[in-house]
Amino acid sequence: MSAQREELQDRAIVRIAAHLPDLIVYGDFSPERPSVKCFDGVLMFVDISGFTAMTEKFSTAMYMDRGAEQLVEILNYYISAIVEKVLIFGGDILKFAGDALLALWKVERKQLKNIITVVIKCSLEIHGLFEAKEAEEGLDIRVKIGLAAGHITMLVFGDETRNYFLVIGQAVDDVRLAQNMAQMNDVILSPNCWQLCDRSMIEIERIPDQRAVKVSFLKPPPTFNFDEFFNKCMAFMDYYPSGDHKNFLRLACMLESDPELELSLQKYVMEIILKQIDDKQLRGYLSELRPVTIVFVNLMFKEQDKAEVIGSAIQAACVHITSVLKVFRGQINKVFMFDKGCSFLCVFGFPGEKAPDEITHALESAVDIFDFCSQVHKIRTVSIGVASGIVFCGIVGHTVRHEYTVIGQKVNIAARMMMYYPGIVTCDSVTYDGSNLPAYFFKELPKKVMKGVADPGPVYQCLGLNEKVMFGMAYLICNRYEGYPLLGRVREIDYFMSAMKDFLMTNCSRVLMYEGLPGYGKSQILMEIEYLASQHENHRAIAIALTKISFHQNFYTIQILMANVLGLDTCKHYKERQTNLQNKVKMLLDDKFHCLLNDIFHVQFPVSREMSRMSALRKQKQLEALFMKILEKTVREERIIFIIDEAQFVDGTSWAFIEKLIRSMPIFIVMSLSPFTDIPCAAASSIMKNRNTTYITLGTMQPQEIRDKVCVDLSVSSIPRELDSYLVEGSCGIPLYCEELLKNLDHHRVLLFQQAESEEKTNVTWNNLFKNSVRPTEDMHLYTSVSEGRKEVCYLASGVRLKNLSPPASLKEISLVQLDSMSLSHQMLVRCAAIIGLTFTTELLFEILPCWNMKSMIKALATLVESNVFDCFRSSKDLQLALKQNVTTVEVHYRSSFLKLSEGLAHGKEELREMEGEVIECHLLRFCRPIMQKTAYELWLKDQKKVLHLKCARFLEESAHRCNHCRNRDFIPYHHFIVDIRLNTLDMDTVKKMAKSQGYKSEEEVIFSKSEVPKKYKFPENLSDTETREMILHFFDNVIIRMRSSQDDIIPLESCQCEELLQIVILPLAQHFVALEENNKALYYFLEVASAYLILGDNYKAYMYLGEGERLLKTLTNEDSWSQTFEYATFYSLKGQVCFNMGQMVLAKKMLRKALKLLNQRFPCNFITLIFQMHVEKNRLSHFMNQNPQEGSLPGKKLAQLYLQASCFSLLWKIYSLNIFFHYKYYGQLAAMMQMNASLETQNDFQIIKAFLDYSLYHHLAGYQGVWFKHEILVMEQLLNLPMKGEAIEIMAYVADTLGHIKFLMGHLDLAIELGSRAHKMWSLLRNPNKYHMVLCRLSKSLFLKSRYKHLVQVLGWLWDLSVTEEHIFSKAFFYFVCLDIMLYSGFIYRTFEECLEFIHHNEDNRILKFQSGLLLGLYSCIAVWYARLQEWDNFYKFSNRAKTFVTRRTPTVLYYEGISRYMEGQVLHLQKQIEEQAENAQDNGVELLKALESLVAQNTTGPVFYPRLYHLMAYVCILMGDGHSCDFFLNTALELSETQGNLLEKCWLTMSKEWWYSASEFMGDHWLQTVLSLPSWDKIVSGNVTLQDVQKNKFLMRVNILDNPF
């Protein structure tokens, strides 16, 4: 039965009938318009107050997840309950008027008495419904009901395509008046209804001074049976369901298909509803909160009570209103008839009908309707209210009876303005501001208190769009502020300066045209140009701004320009204008022709006979000739520059005059215009093609310029990085978008401001770990400080999630205009893409698109790429590159492009085919404007979103792991064994494949491998160091030969794709699970993402996604589950890693210990437990080392736990090694041992080898030679026993790389180079850029210290190529770091100092560099040292202070120690300055500096490779402070170490320092300056012009003989 009912209700005719009352569905369809029909009946008017306030609350909601859908649910929850009651009691819902409804019981007059009783019973039951529902949703819902009965007239009117109906008459007026008298939960009977009802059944309450009465309750006699009474009454109702149909609420649900009836009914329904009924995939599409413009038209009649009289007037008005609205895509939504006349509710901007310039069109339509209706003689008063803003547009009611309606404060405001300001066209302030019409088209009206509207804001009268021009009111719209710079438009102003120069030099006309979309800042550019042009003497700049209306006014542009030339714009009265004109034109024009100027300048010269006989064309020619003469005369006296804003509105006659003008005399015209919507007129085209025209297409602002703009607009010295990303991404570089987004944030009180704190004062916690603020460029500081000495910073209110914010209405409107201009299929494609996210792949889009084939999708995508809805990219790297650079301003050569247009349509089709090919190749697409994605996303209903998000998640989860190159593993080892995250069911093949990817073996493989176990290879004992070294190097050489000879088995076919998978699969998948409220699955993927970003070296992104994870962790409730405990442990482990990378060791230690505690591994916190634990772990280590491993036998959950433990211990021992206190080394030793044990327990070769190498490094740094040597031999034995394929090759490359790193750290430079070179070859063959860049960085430093410059330059070349091809910022930064080192210490130039400095300026805010402790420290310190050597102390302080912020981030890495040694050198040079100047605290500073240097040497984590430099600096501090003995000791120690390590660079410098310090030669003050000026480039060295021996002498010699006795 229910299936049959659903099938019936799905018929098109039934769905159409649901929008109409029975009065129409079962009426006779007379072709006569207007047609009148009379009957008797009872009317019920139900008003539900509270929905308008609720609509307002939802429409101003901050987040996207509170919108139309919740609103429609709540509305229909209440309204459908009322509709159901009315239908059950036999009523017919005539109309829904927003949040009110009018119902009819149509019966014979003699039945009215009984039917009134039924209707009262229905009314009281409706009130009963709401008494129970009052408190829900926190809404104040109030229901008021009015009843009336009597004679009713139905009027049907319209045209061939649309019909409307009204019920009119005294009963209709009465029901409205009765409802107006009602208070909450009242039922009021009109006087006539009270006369006609059965009074014995009703208890009433009298209303003072009124004939209407209030119903208290029904009082039937004791024997009264209401059901029998009701059934008798319903027998008189024509269309009440009975008999077989009694279970249906409405008989219209049973309508059979009838094409003729369907066609008749369609005329009563809006076109967008019919589209929705035809296209089932768009169901629910029409319910949304949407920015629209409401035009409420009210007609009051001279004889209101005569249906025949007013019928023809309403018909005439309706036909005209329909024809006017049709032009601008407006719609009549409702027509009402009450005591205050007939009202048409017209709406511009319904779904699918949004058009540009909507508000202007609405006002034009309103004035046109007003003018026409005022002429209809039966209409007494026409009143129109226009309001713009967000309202709810949607289907309201019950499934069997509903209507498309609009609800919202703006509807109320338009209605109230219409009633309180009769006889005129009024509009609200939003309409006034958004109209783009000149101010003189409006007049502000006095405020009135309007019922139901708290504060409507200013109300304006629209005076009409064909007003006479008013001089002095067409100036440029925006103002120029001295304190506000024109940002990001240097190139555009340069075009003007260049054109101006040409104009002045050649004395030929020049035209400069700036084309840009609205919001690109064209008016600001013209304002600046006007200012610059007026700075020149004898120049006159005349600037005007046009509006849409200007285009329709003949010769308007020239009229305004000439008024300005003649000085008429400042005249206050026509007589003043007339006198002015007479003086200017008396020598140029005969007196009898002065009247030519009457119409154009609104003066009153007497009309001569000759003039009265002249044709209009002749007058125009005379006028043009006069203007030419005036301009010729003016141009001889001064240079004229015409500046025209919004030049797309120049009328055709004015274009023709401008074309003649530029051919006739030297004049400079600057215009700004939006792209022409139609083909420009011939004169405009001719000007654009003219060789003296420069046509500029404006680009958007660059990300840094948007950042500067935000800081200047907010007057702050920095903004949060999250806000910067949101505005840069959201604005797309368009100034208007940026301003609107900022206004929206301000409106929601998201932005907070406070005084900037010094970084030293703030304690580091996890929440403030990242100083995640970005600064404007330095030249902006002039505009960003609030007052002298005060710096404010902007920050975000807590808990705000910017990415989920709903876009501002103004920007949403722009997107809706674009969306509604598309076909329905293209709209559906855009909306589906919006579900996926900002970036999407064609494969995923195809997966979720309903009923599309690939060919049609590609064709549609190509069209949308052409129309700038989407951009397409070949890879995520191309996408990231594009995001860094917005579209720039370009000059368009229209002369050549106009020739191309002649090639015709075939060319366009070919271009589309090419674009289709590109889309197929690219497969990765992105919304050009994020606002479009958000707007399209909000159009979906919640259930529809869920279905599509689920489809996306199912598709993506198949690829949600590391790439094929990385064997499809988890980023967190064995993570998926812990958490059940799969949506798709797994077959056995998939399970086996997953297990194999994690290194699992089948039972057969394990048995086979046991039977085939070869004998374990052991290193021969008693080998000398040299023999061991040769054996190891020979092994790696063999591996490289094997790799090169049998590439298919060993070398992966593609490079690592993890970063791309992360961006297009794993991160979107996490977001889809968030949308699906599957928080445990979303958490799993956010932790994977955070781990991946740590692997990729992006600490900030890892921090951000851990923040997302933390939010989800708080929502999980199953606290006892192991999977949740593991996720918590992973979370703290990753947090610890981020803190470690950021150099916050106390915080890192705390996090890691928390993680270990959750993993059942308590790390000791006192010395007693430490000793006990040490004993236990030593026994475990001994046990593991002696047993035979059985790989593949541990369960996945256990492996995940062990891997995580090993990761935590690996960081812990490094943290403890940093501390120089004696007992900390035992904690470090224990952590290193526990890492070994956890790794050995995994029985995984790679994990064990990693642990051995870490254990070796720990003992290296601690100085235990026997232990580290033993473990390095164990590593090599493990390697020799591995098969030469797959993962084993990666392990071998890793070992060569890590051993090279360890040897470098320990100062074994030759061996470091040998191992590093082999690791480099292996990683390059394995195509892993993340590993490849690190080995190049390490190798370059070894070569640098060995002074092997040819090899070094070769490595730097590889590093540069990698940084460019992979867009790898770390590699590029390291490259410049080495270039600076070469200049400072090697004595030649590989890349200039200026280039290095420019790189730092451009990239110092890069998040990878900024939140990585060592690299920027090194770069800033190198620059500071450079300036200190040149004694440019201001620059030194600037960079030294920047470096200082990184000094506290004590990450025990090579990079940090490279950076800190450069920083200390800068401090030593500064000490020299202090001593020279005999500063007070110089000695104290020297002592502190010496202590800091000694502390660095004492730290276990500082590798011996850094000792020579540190001792060199200590020696210099000692000699500066007069301690010659200590100086000798440190200098000799440094020389011995340099000799041992083979550190030729330091050895050479030390030798020169020693000679210099102890020689009696005179001090050369400008020695280094001379050296810098003569530093040779590498090319000179290669060409042989300079020898390397000469280069080595280019060392900075530290001054010692500054004073005879420094202290």
mmCIF file of N, CA and C in Angstrom, residues 1218-1256:
data_model
loop_
_atom_site.group_PDB
_atom_site.id
_atom_site.type_symbol
_atom_site.label_atom_id
_atom_site.label_comp_id
_atom_site.label_asym_id
_atom_site.label_seq_id
_atom_site.Cartn_x
_atom_site.Cartn_y
_atom_site.Cartn_z
ATOM 1 N N LEU A 1218 71.432 16.046 25.473
ATOM 2 C CA LEU A 1218 71.646 17.501 25.390
ATOM 3 C C LEU A 1218 72.107 18.084 26.711
ATOM 4 N N ASN A 1219 71.681 17.437 27.805
ATOM 5 C CA ASN A 1219 71.937 18.006 29.128
ATOM 6 C C ASN A 1219 73.323 17.598 29.622
ATOM 7 N N ILE A 1220 74.089 18.586 30.083
ATOM 8 C CA ILE A 1220 75.486 18.294 30.472
ATOM 9 C C ILE A 1220 75.603 17.757 31.897
ATOM 10 N N PHE A 1221 74.480 17.730 32.674
ATOM 11 C CA PHE A 1221 74.559 17.179 34.023
ATOM 12 C C PHE A 1221 74.863 15.682 33.966
ATOM 13 N N PHE A 1222 75.675 15.228 34.895
ATOM 14 C CA PHE A 1222 76.258 13.893 34.840
ATOM 15 C C PHE A 1222 75.191 12.786 34.759
ATOM 16 N N HIS A 1223 74.153 12.845 35.678
ATOM 17 C CA HIS A 1223 73.220 11.723 35.753
ATOM 18 C C HIS A 1223 72.328 11.598 34.519
ATOM 19 N N TYR A 1224 72.226 12.671 33.731
ATOM 20 C CA TYR A 1224 71.350 12.613 32.556
ATOM 21 C C TYR A 1224 71.866 11.627 31.515
ATOM 22 N N LYS A 1225 73.201 11.394 31.528
ATOM 23 C CA LYS A 1225 73.739 10.488 30.511
ATOM 24 C C LYS A 1225 73.225 9.068 30.737
ATOM 25 N N TYR A 1226 72.913 8.711 32.021
ATOM 26 C CA TYR A 1226 72.367 7.388 32.295
ATOM 27 C C TYR A 1226 70.946 7.245 31.740
ATOM 28 N N TYR A 1227 70.170 8.332 31.870
ATOM 29 C CA TYR A 1227 68.827 8.311 31.272
ATOM 30 C C TYR A 1227 68.935 8.138 29.758
ATOM 31 N N GLY A 1228 69.885 8.862 29.160
ATOM 32 C CA GLY A 1228 70.105 8.757 27.721
ATOM 33 C C GLY A 1228 70.486 7.343 27.328
ATOM 34 N N GLN A 1229 71.393 6.746 28.127
ATOM 35 C CA GLN A 1229 71.847 5.383 27.830
ATOM 36 C C GLN A 1229 70.687 4.385 27.923
ATOM 37 N N LEU A 1230 69.838 4.580 28.946
ATOM 38 C CA LEU A 1230 68.689 3.684 29.125
ATOM 39 C C LEU A 1230 67.730 3.812 27.934
ATOM 40 N N ALA A 1231 67.449 5.059 27.515
ATOM 41 C CA ALA A 1231 66.525 5.279 26.388
ATOM 42 C C ALA A 1231 67.070 4.626 25.129
ATOM 43 N N ALA A 1232 68.385 4.765 24.888
ATOM 44 C CA ALA A 1232 69.008 4.151 23.707
ATOM 45 C C ALA A 1232 68.888 2.631 23.771
ATOM 46 N N MET A 1233 69.069 2.086 24.982
ATOM 47 C CA MET A 1233 68.986 0.626 25.157
ATOM 48 C C MET A 1233 67.544 0.147 24.949
ATOM 49 N N MET A 1234 66.583 0.895 25.466
ATOM 50 C CA MET A 1234 65.168 0.510 25.321
ATOM 51 C C MET A 1234 64.724 0.597 23.858
ATOM 52 N N GLN A 1235 65.294 1.561 23.136
ATOM 53 C CA GLN A 1235 65.025 1.630 21.691
ATOM 54 C C GLN A 1235 65.528 0.348 21.012
ATOM 55 N N MET A 1236 66.740 -0.068 21.395
ATOM 56 C CA MET A 1236 67.322 -1.281 20.833
ATOM 57 C C MET A 1236 66.420 -2.482 21.109
ATOM 58 N N ASN A 1237 65.965 -2.610 22.353
ATOM 59 C CA ASN A 1237 65.156 -3.775 22.740
ATOM 60 C C ASN A 1237 63.818 -3.804 21.989
ATOM 61 N N ALA A 1238 63.157 -2.641 21.925
ATOM 62 C CA ALA A 1238 61.874 -2.579 21.209
ATOM 63 C C ALA A 1238 62.075 -2.943 19.742
ATOM 64 N N SER A 1239 63.158 -2.464 19.153
ATOM 65 C CA SER A 1239 63.426 -2.733 17.734
ATOM 66 C C SER A 1239 63.774 -4.200 17.508
ATOM 67 N N LEU A 1240 64.588 -4.761 18.391
ATOM 68 C CA LEU A 1240 64.947 -6.178 18.248
ATOM 69 C C LEU A 1240 63.711 -7.076 18.382
ATOM 70 N N GLU A 1241 62.794 -6.648 19.251
ATOM 71 C CA GLU A 1241 61.574 -7.442 19.454
ATOM 72 C C GLU A 1241 60.703 -7.459 18.199
ATOM 73 N N THR A 1242 60.765 -6.394 17.375
ATOM 74 C CA THR A 1242 59.946 -6.361 16.133
ATOM 75 C C THR A 1242 60.401 -7.431 15.156
ATOM 76 N N GLN A 1243 61.668 -7.860 15.243
ATOM 77 C CA GLN A 1243 62.264 -8.856 14.345
ATOM 78 C C GLN A 1243 62.281 -8.374 12.894
ATOM 79 N N ASN A 1244 62.248 -7.049 12.713
ATOM 80 C CA ASN A 1244 62.274 -6.473 11.374
ATOM 81 C C ASN A 1244 63.671 -5.939 11.083
ATOM 82 N N ASP A 1245 64.252 -6.374 9.952
ATOM 83 C CA ASP A 1245 65.638 -6.014 9.617
ATOM 84 C C ASP A 1245 65.860 -4.507 9.625
ATOM 85 N N PHE A 1246 64.956 -3.788 8.942
ATOM 86 C CA PHE A 1246 65.132 -2.333 8.813
ATOM 87 C C PHE A 1246 65.092 -1.669 10.186
ATOM 88 N N GLN A 1247 64.134 -2.071 11.000
ATOM 89 C CA GLN A 1247 63.987 -1.465 12.325
ATOM 90 C C GLN A 1247 65.211 -1.759 13.196
ATOM 91 N N ILE A 1248 65.725 -3.010 13.102
ATOM 92 C CA ILE A 1248 66.889 -3.404 13.905
ATOM 93 C C ILE A 1248 68.128 -2.621 13.465
ATOM 94 N N ILE A 1249 68.289 -2.500 12.130
ATOM 95 C CA ILE A 1249 69.457 -1.760 11.608
ATOM 96 C C ILE A 1249 69.408 -0.298 12.039
ATOM 97 N N LYS A 1250 68.217 0.295 11.963
ATOM 98 C CA LYS A 1250 68.054 1.688 12.409
ATOM 99 C C LYS A 1250 68.467 1.836 13.873
ATOM 100 N N ALA A 1251 68.016 0.887 14.689
ATOM 101 C CA ALA A 1251 68.317 0.937 16.127
ATOM 102 C C ALA A 1251 69.822 0.776 16.367
ATOM 103 N N PHE A 1252 70.458 -0.166 15.637
ATOM 104 C CA PHE A 1252 71.907 -0.346 15.761
ATOM 105 C C PHE A 1252 72.648 0.954 15.446
ATOM 106 N N LEU A 1253 72.215 1.630 14.366
ATOM 107 C CA LEU A 1253 72.883 2.873 13.955
ATOM 108 C C LEU A 1253 72.669 3.972 14.987
ATOM 109 N N ASP A 1254 71.451 4.050 15.519
ATOM 110 C CA ASP A 1254 71.171 5.037 16.577
ATOM 111 C C ASP A 1254 72.011 4.747 17.820
ATOM 112 N N TYR A 1255 72.098 3.452 18.147
ATOM 113 C CA TYR A 1255 72.872 3.025 19.331
ATOM 114 C C TYR A 1255 74.349 3.361 19.136
ATOM 115 N N SER A 1256 74.818 3.136 17.904
ATOM 116 C CA SER A 1256 76.207 3.457 17.550
ATOM 117 C C SER A 1256 76.457 4.954 17.687
#
